[in-house]
Short mmCIF file of C-alpha atoms in Angstrom, two decimals:
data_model
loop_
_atom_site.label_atom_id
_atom_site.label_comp_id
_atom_site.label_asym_id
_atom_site.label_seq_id
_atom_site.Cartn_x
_atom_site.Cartn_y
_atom_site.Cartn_z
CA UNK A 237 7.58 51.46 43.15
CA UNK A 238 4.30 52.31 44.48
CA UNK A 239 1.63 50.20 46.65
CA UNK A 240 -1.03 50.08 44.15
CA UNK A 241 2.03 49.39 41.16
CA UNK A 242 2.98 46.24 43.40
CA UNK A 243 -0.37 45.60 44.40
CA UNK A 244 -1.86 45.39 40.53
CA UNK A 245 0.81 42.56 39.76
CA UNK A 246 -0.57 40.47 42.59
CA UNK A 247 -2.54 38.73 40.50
CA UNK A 248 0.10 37.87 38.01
CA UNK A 249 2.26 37.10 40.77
CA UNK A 250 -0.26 34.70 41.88
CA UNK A 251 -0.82 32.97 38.03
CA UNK A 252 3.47 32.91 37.97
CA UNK A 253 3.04 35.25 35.13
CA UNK A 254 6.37 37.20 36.61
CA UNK A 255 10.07 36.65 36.09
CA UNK A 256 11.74 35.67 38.99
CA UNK A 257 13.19 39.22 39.25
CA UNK A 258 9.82 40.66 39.08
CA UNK A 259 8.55 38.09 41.68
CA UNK A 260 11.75 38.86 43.69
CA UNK A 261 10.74 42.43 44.13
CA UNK A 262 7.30 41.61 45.17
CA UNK A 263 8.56 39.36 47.56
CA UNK A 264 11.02 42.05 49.17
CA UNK A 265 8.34 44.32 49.14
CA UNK A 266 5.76 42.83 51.30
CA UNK A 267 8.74 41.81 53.78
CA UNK A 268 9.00 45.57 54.00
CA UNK A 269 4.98 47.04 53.81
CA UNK A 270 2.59 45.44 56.16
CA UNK A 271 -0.06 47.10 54.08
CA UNK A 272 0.57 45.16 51.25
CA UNK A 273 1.20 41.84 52.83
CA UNK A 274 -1.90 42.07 53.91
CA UNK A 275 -3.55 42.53 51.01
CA UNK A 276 -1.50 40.05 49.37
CA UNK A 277 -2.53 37.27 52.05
CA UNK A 278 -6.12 38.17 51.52
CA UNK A 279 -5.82 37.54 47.72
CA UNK A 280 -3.93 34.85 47.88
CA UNK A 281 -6.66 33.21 50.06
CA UNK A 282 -9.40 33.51 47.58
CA UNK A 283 -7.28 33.05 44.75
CA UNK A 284 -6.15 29.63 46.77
CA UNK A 285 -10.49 29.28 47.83
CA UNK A 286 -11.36 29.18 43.99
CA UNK A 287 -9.35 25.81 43.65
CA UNK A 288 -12.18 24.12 45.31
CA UNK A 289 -14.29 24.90 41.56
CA UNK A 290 -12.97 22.13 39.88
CA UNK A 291 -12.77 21.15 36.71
CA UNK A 292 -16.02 18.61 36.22
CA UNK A 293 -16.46 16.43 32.85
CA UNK A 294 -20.02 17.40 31.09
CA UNK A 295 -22.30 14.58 30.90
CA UNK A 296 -22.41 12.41 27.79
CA UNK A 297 -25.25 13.57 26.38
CA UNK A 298 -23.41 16.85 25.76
CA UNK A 299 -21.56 14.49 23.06
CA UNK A 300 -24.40 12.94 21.91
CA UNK A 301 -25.89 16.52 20.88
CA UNK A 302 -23.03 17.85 19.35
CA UNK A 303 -22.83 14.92 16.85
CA UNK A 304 -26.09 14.83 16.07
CA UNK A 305 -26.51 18.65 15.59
CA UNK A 306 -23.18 18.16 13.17
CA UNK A 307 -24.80 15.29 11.28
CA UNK A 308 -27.94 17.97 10.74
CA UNK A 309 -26.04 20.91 9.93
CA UNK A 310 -24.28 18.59 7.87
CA UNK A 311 -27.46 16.50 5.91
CA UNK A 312 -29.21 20.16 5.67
CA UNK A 313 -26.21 21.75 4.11
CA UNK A 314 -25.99 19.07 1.37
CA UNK A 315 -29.79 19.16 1.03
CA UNK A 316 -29.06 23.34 0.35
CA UNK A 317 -26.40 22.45 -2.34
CA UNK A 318 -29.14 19.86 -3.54
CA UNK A 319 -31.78 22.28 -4.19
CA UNK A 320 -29.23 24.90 -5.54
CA UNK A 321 -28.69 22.71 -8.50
CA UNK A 322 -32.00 21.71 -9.00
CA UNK A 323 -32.94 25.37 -9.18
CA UNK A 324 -30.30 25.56 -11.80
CA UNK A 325 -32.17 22.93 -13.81
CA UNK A 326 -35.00 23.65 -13.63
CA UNK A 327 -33.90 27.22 -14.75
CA UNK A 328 -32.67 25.44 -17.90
CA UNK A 329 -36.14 23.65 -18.22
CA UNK A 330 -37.59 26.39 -18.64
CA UNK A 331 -35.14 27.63 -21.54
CA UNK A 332 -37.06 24.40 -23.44
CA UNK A 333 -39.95 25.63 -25.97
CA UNK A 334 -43.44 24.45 -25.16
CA UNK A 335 -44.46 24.70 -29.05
CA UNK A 336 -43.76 21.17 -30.78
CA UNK A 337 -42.39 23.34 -33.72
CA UNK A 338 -39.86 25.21 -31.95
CA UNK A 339 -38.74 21.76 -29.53
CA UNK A 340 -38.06 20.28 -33.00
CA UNK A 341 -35.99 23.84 -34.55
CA UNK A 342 -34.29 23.43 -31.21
CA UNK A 343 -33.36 19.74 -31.88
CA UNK A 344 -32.45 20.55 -35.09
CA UNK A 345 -30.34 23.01 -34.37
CA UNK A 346 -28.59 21.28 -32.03
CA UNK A 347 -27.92 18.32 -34.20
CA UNK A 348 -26.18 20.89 -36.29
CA UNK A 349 -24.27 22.58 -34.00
CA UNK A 350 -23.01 19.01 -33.01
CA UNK A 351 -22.10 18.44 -35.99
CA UNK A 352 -19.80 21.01 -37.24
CA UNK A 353 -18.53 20.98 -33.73
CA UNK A 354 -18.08 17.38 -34.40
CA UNK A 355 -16.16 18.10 -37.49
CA UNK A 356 -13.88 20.79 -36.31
CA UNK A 357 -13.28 19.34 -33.15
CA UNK A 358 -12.49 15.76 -34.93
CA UNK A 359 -10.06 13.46 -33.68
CA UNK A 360 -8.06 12.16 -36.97
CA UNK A 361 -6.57 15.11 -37.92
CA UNK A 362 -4.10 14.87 -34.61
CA UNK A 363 -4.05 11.08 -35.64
CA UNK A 364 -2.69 12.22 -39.13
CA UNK A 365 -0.33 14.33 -37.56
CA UNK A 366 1.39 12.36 -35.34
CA UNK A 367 1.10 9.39 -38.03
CA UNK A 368 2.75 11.93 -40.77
CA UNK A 369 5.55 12.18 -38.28
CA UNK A 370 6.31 8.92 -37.28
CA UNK A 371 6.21 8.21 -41.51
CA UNK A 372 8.51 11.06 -41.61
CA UNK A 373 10.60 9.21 -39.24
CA UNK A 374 10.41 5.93 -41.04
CA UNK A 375 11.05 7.42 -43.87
CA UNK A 376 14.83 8.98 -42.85
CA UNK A 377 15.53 5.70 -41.36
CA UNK A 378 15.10 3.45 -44.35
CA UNK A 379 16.80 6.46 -46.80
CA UNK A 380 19.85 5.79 -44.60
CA UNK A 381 19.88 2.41 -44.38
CA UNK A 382 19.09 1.87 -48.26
CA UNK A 383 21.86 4.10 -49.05
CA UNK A 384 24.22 2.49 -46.87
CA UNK A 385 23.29 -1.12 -48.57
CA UNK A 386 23.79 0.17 -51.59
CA UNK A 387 27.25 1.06 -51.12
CA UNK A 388 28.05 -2.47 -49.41
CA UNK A 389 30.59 -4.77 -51.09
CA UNK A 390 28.00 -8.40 -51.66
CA UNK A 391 25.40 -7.64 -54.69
CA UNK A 392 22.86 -9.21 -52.50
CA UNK A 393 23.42 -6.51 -49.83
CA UNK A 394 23.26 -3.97 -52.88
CA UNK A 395 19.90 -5.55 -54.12
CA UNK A 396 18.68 -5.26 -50.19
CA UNK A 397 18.97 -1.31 -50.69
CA UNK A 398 17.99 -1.10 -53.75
CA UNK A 399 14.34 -2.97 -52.72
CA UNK A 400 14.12 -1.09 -50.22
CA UNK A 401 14.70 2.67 -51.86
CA UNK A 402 11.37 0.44 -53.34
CA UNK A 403 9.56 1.35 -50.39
CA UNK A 404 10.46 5.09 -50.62
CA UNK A 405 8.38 7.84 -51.39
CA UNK A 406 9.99 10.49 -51.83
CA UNK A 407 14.05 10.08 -52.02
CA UNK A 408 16.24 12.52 -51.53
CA UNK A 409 19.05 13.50 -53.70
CA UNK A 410 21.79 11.28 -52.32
CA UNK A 411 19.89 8.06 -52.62
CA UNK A 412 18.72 8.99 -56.24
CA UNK A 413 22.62 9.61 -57.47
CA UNK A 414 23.34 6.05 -56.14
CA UNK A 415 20.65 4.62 -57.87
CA UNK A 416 21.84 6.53 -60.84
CA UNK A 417 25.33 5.49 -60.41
CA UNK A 418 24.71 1.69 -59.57
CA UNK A 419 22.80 1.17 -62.89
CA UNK A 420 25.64 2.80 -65.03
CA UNK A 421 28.36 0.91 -63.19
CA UNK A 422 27.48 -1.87 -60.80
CA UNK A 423 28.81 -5.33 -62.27
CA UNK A 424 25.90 -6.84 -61.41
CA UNK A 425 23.70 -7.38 -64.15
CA UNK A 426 20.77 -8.44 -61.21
CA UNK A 427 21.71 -5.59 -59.58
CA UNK A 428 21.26 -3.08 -62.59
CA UNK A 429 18.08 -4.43 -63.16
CA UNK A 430 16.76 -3.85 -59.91
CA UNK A 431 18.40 0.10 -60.47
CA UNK A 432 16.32 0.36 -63.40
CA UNK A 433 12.90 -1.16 -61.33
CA UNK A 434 13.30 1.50 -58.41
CA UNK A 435 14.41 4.10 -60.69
CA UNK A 436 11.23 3.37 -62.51
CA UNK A 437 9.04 4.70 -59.44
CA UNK A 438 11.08 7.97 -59.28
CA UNK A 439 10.84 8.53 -62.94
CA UNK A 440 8.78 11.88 -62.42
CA UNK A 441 12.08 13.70 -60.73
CA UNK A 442 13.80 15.38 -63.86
CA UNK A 443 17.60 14.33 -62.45
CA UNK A 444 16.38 10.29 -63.01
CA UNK A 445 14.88 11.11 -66.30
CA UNK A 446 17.80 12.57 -67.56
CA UNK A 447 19.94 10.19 -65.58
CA UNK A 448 18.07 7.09 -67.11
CA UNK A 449 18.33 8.29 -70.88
CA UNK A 450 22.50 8.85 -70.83
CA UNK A 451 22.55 5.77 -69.17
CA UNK A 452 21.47 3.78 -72.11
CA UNK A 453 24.05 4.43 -74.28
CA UNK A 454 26.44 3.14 -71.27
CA UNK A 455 24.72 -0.26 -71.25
CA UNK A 456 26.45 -3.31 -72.26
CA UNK A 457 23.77 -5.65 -71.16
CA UNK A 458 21.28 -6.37 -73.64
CA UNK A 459 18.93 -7.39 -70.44
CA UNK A 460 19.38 -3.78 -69.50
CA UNK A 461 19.07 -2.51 -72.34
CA UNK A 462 15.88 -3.86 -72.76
CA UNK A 463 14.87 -2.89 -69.52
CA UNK A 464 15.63 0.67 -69.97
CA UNK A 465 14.41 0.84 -73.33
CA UNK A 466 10.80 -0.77 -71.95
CA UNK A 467 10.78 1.84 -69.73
CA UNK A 468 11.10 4.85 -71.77
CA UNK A 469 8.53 3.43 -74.23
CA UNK A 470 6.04 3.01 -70.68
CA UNK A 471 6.61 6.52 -69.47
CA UNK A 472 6.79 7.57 -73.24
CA UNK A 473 9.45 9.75 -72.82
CA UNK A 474 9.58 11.65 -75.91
CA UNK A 475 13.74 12.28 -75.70
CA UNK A 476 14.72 9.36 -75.31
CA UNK A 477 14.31 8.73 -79.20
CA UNK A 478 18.06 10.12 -79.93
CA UNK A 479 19.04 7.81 -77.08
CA UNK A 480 17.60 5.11 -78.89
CA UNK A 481 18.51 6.08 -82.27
CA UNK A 482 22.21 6.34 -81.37
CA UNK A 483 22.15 2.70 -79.65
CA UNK A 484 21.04 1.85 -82.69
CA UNK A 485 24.30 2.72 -84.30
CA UNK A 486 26.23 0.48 -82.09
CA UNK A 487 27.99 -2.35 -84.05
CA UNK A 488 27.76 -5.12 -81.89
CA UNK A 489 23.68 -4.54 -80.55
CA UNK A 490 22.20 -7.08 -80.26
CA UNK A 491 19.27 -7.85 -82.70
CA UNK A 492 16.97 -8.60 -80.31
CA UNK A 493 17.57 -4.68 -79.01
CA UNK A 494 17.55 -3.66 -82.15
CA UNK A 495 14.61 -4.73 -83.04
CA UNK A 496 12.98 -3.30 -79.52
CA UNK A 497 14.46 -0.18 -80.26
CA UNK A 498 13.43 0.20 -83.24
CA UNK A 499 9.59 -0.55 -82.18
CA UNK A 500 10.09 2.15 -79.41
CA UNK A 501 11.38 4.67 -81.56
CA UNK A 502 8.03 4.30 -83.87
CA UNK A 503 5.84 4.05 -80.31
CA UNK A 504 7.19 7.04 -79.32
CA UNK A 505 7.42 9.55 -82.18
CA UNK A 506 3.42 9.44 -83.06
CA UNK B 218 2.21 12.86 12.35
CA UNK B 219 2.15 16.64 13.37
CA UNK B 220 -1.49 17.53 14.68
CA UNK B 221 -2.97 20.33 12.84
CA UNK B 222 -3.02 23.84 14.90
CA UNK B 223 -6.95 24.97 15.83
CA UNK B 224 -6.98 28.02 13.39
CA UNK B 225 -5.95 25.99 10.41
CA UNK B 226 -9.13 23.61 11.59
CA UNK B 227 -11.07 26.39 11.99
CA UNK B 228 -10.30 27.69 8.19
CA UNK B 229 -10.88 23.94 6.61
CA UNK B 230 -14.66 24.35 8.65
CA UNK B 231 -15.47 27.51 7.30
CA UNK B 232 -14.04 26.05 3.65
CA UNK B 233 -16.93 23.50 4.20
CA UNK B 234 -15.25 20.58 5.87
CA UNK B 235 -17.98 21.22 8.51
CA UNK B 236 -17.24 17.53 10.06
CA UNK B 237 -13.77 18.84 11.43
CA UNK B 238 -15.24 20.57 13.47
CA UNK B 239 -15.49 17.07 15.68
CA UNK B 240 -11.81 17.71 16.36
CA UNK B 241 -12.83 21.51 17.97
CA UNK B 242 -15.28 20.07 19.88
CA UNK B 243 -12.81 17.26 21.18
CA UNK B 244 -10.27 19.57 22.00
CA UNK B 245 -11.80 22.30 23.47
CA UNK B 246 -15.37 21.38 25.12
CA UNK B 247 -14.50 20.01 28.52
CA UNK B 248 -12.63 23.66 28.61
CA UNK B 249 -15.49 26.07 27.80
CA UNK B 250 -18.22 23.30 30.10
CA UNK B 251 -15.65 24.90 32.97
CA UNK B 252 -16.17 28.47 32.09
CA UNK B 253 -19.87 27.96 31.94
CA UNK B 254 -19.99 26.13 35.19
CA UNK B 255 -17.99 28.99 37.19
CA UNK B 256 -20.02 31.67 35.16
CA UNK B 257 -23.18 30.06 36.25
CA UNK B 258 -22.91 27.36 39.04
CA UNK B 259 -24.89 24.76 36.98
CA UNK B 260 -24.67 21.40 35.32
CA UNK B 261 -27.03 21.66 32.77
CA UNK B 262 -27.03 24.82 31.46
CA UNK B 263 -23.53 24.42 31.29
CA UNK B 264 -24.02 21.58 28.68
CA UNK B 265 -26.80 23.78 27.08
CA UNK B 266 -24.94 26.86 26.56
CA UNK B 267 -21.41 24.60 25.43
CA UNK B 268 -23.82 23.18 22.44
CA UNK B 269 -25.02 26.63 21.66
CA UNK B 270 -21.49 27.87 21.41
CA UNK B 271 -20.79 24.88 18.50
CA UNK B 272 -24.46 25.76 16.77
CA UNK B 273 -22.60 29.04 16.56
CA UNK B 274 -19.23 28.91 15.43
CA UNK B 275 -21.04 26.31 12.55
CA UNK B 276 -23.57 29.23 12.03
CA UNK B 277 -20.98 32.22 11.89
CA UNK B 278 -17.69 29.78 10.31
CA UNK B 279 -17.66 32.55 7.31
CA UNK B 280 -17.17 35.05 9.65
CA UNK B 281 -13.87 33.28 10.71
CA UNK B 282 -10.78 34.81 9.98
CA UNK B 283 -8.36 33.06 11.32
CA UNK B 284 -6.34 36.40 13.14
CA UNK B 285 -5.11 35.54 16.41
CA UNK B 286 -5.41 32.40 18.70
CA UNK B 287 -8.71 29.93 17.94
CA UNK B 288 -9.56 30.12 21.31
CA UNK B 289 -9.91 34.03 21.76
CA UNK B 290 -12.34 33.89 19.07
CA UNK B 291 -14.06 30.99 20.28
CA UNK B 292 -14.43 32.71 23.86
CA UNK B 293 -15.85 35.83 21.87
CA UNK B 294 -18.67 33.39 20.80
CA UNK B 295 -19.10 31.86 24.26
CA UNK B 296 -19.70 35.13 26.12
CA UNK B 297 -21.54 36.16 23.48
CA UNK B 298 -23.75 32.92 24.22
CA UNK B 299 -23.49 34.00 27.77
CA UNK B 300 -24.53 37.47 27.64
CA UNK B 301 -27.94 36.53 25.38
CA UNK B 302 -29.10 33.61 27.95
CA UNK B 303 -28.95 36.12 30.93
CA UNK B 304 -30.74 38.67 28.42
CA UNK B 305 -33.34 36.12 27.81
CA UNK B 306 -33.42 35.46 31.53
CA UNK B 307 -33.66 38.92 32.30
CA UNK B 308 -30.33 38.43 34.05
CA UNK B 309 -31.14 35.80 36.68
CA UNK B 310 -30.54 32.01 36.46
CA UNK B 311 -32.83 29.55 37.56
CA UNK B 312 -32.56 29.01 40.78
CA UNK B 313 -33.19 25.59 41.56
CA UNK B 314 -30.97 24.63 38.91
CA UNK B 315 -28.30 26.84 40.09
CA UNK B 316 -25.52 25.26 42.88
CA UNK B 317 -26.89 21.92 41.82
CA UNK B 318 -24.22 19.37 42.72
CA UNK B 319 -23.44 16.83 40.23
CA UNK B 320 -21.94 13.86 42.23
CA UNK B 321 -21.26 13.62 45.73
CA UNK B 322 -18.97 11.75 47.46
CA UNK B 323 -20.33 9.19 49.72
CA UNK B 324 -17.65 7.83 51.39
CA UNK B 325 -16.59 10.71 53.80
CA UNK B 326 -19.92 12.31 54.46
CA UNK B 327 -18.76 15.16 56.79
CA UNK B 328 -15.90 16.06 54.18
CA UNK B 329 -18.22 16.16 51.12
CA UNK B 330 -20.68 18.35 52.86
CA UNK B 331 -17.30 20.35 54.16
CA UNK B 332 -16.14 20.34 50.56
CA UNK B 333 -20.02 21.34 49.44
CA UNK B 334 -20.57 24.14 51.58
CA UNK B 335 -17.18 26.16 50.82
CA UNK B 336 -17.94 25.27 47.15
CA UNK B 337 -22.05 26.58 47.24
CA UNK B 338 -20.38 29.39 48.63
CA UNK B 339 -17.44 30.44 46.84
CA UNK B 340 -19.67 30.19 43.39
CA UNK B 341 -22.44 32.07 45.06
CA UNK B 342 -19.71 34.72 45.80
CA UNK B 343 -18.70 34.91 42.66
CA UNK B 344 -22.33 35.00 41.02
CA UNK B 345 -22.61 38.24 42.69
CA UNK B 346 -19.52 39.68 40.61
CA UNK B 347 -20.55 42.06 37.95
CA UNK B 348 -20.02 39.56 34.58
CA UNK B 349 -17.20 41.02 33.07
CA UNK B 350 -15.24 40.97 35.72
CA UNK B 351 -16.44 37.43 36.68
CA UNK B 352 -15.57 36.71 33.13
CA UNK B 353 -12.16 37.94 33.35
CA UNK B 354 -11.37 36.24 36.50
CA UNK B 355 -12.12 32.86 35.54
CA UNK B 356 -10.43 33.11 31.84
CA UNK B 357 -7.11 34.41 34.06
CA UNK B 358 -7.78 32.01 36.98
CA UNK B 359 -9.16 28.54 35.20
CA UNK B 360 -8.96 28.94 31.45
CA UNK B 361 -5.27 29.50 30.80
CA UNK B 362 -5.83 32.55 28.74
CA UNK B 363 -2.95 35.27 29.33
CA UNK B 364 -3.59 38.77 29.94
CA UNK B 365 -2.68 39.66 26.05
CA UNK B 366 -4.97 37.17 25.11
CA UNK B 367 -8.22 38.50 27.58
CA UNK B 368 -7.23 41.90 26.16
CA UNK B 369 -7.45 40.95 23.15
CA UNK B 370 -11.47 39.47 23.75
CA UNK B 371 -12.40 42.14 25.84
CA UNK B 372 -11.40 44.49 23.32
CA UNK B 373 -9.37 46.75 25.49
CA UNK B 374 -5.74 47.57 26.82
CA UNK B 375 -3.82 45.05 29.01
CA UNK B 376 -3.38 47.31 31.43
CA UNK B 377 -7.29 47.54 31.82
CA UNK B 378 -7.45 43.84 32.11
CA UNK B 379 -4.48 43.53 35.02
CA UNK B 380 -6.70 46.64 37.00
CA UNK B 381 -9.74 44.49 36.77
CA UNK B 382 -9.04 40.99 37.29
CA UNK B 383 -7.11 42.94 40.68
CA UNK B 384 -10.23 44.23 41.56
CA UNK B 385 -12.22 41.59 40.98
CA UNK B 386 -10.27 39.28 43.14
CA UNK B 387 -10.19 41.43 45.98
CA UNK B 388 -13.77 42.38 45.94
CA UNK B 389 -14.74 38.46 45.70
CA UNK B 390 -12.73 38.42 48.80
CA UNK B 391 -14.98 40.77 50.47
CA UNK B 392 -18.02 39.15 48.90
CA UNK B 393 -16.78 35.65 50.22
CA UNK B 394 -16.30 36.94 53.55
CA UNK B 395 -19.62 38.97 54.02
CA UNK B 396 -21.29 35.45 52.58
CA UNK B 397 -19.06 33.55 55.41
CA UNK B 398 -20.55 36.23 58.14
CA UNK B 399 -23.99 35.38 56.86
CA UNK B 400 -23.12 31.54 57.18
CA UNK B 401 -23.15 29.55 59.87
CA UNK B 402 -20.15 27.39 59.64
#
């Protein structure tokens, strides 16, 4: 290695910016090359000489200055922001008609604009939504559970059901055949009644109008009977009149039916 | 809790959280008062040219990129600072500011004035260093900043850097010793 290679690393050699090796072989070198020990004694003296600069703390008004040059930068940046949307307003001031003619168009149109927004943009429909689900909801639920009580062994647990099939709007198939099926065969004469009440709501669904007219030649109960018979006169349901006129052929009706029957028939055949 | 690094404080003041820059300051203004008072031997224009380096980096924060160490970039700004006071002083300082000392030590009188003399005289010695090279030897000798780093602000090749700061010590030697000639001690 060279002088002037060993004697450009004096400096780092100085700041301990060398591996030992590195130092190492400076070291051996100025043992060796008067030269460069010399040269290495004379930097290391001034090098050593510039400790004497200290480091000195600034006064505190250097502080002092900074903070209150940051609190102006800072107060003069918002007051930049500030003005930036003020400019922006008045911008949109000056969008505002000076005639008292076109103010009021532009009110006007406005109020309309806010208005179909208004109604597009309306709340209730979500409302409905969500409500028409939850219904939905309800609805399954009490299907379910008014089928299930229907099928229960106490008639009071079969009326329970059949009250609340009541509350139903639109019953599915299932529930309707139970209904069906309870007023043809349940022994309850309470409970038949109540078969013919609910069935009464769902009278529009072609399966219970068919399903109430067979069922009243299967009657026994002259209550029933008179219930169903009641009913088809109310909905005036037209083919029901061979129902009625072959319950009329039964032996042992009771005249009290007969004579209701007989009034239906004539109710419904003008 | 795990201090935030300078460059990401750097990045949230030029995002607009100007006030961080408080934490800058705190960190790093004792360090660049130093490299002013070397640079130029006094007190107060020290101070003066530490608040024109903030003013600055608030001024320029956009300009911040956050590449490399804060400090380089902050020591870009501070010779920058530097180089446009001695252009506005047509390259001289004032003079009766200049070597001022700040406090001196009362209690051993013929020690202070020891300690006063070699100090007048190794920053008048170094005053007369051309001011890149004076800048490069006090970054490498009192400011911590590696070679890479000095490079890196001067805009040059390490090797450059290791050349001059060798050359700059040895002819502040000769400086210092033609001032010592001239001085009677």
């Amino acid at each position: 290695m060279t002088c002037s290679n060993i004697q450009e690393r004096f400096v780092e050699y100085l700041t301990g910016q060398l591996s030992e090796k590195e130092s190492e072989e400076i070291r051996a070198h100025v043992a060796e090359c008067s030269d460069c020990r010399r040269e290495l004694e004379s930097l290391t003296e001034i090098w050593t000489k510039l400790g004497v600069l200290k480091e000195e703390r600034p006064g505190d008004r250097l502080r002092t200055r900074f903070y209150s040059m940051l609190e102006t930068y800072k107060l003069a940046e918002e007051e930049k922001i500030r003005k930036e949307r003020e400019g922006l307003f008045s911008r949109l001031k000056n969008l505002w008609p000076r005639k008292p003619v076109f103010q009021f168009a532009l009110t006007l149109g406005m109020l309309v604009l806010g208005l179909v927004i208004g109604n597009v943009w309306t709340v209730i429909p979500q409302q409905e939504t969500v409500n028409t689900a939850l219904a939905d909801e309800v609805q399954t639920m009490r299907q379910t559970l008014a089928a299930s009580l229907i099928d229960q062994g106490s008639a009071s647990e079969r009326l329970q059901g059949i009250n609340m099939s009541y509350t139903l709007v639109d019953p599915d198939d299932k529930l309707l055949d139970k209904l069906l099926s309870t007023l043809n065969s349940d022994p309850s004469v309470n409970v038949r009644l109540a078969a013919v009440e609910a069935l009464y709501l769902f009278h529009d669904h072609p399966k219970v109008k068919k399903g109430l007219i067979d069922s009243l030649s299967r009657q026994s109960s002259p209550m029933v009977q008179a219930a169903l018979i009641d009913l088809m006169v109310s909905i005036r349901e037209r083919r029901a009149v061979d129902a009625l006129k072959s319950l009329l052929e039964q032996e042992d009706l009771n005249p009290e039916i007969k004579d209701r029957a007989e009034k239906g028939i004539q109710r419904l055949s003008f | 809790m795990e201090s935030l690094s300078d460059s990401d404080i750097m990045e949230n003041v030029r995002d607009g959280q100007v006030e961080k820059l408080a934490i800058l300051f705190e960190r790093h203004h004792v360090k660049i008062f130093n490299f002013f008072l070397r640079l130029t031997g006094s007190h107060d224009l020290s101070e003066d040219l530490v608040q024109d380096v903030f003013i600055r980096i608030l001024k320029y924060r956009s300009s911040y990129e956050g590449k490399g160490r804060f400090t380089v970039w902050m020591y870009r700004v501070a010779r920058n600072v530097h180089v446009d006071h001695l252009r506005k002083n047509k390259g001289t300082y004032n003079l009766e500011d200049q070597f001022e000392e700040p406090e001196s030590e009362e209690d051993s009188p013929m020690h202070a004035l020891e300690q006063k003399k070699d100090k007048e005289l190794i920053q008048k010695a170094l005053s007369q260093l051309p001011v890149k090279k004076r800048e490069a030897l006090i970054l490498s000798r009192f400011q911590d900043m590696k070679y890479k780093e000095i490079a890196e602000l001067f805009g040059c090749r390490e090797g450059t850097i290791k050349a001059s700061i060798h050359r700059a010590v040895k002819q502040l030697g000769e400086i210092y010793l033609e001032l010592q000639g001239g001085v009677p001690s």
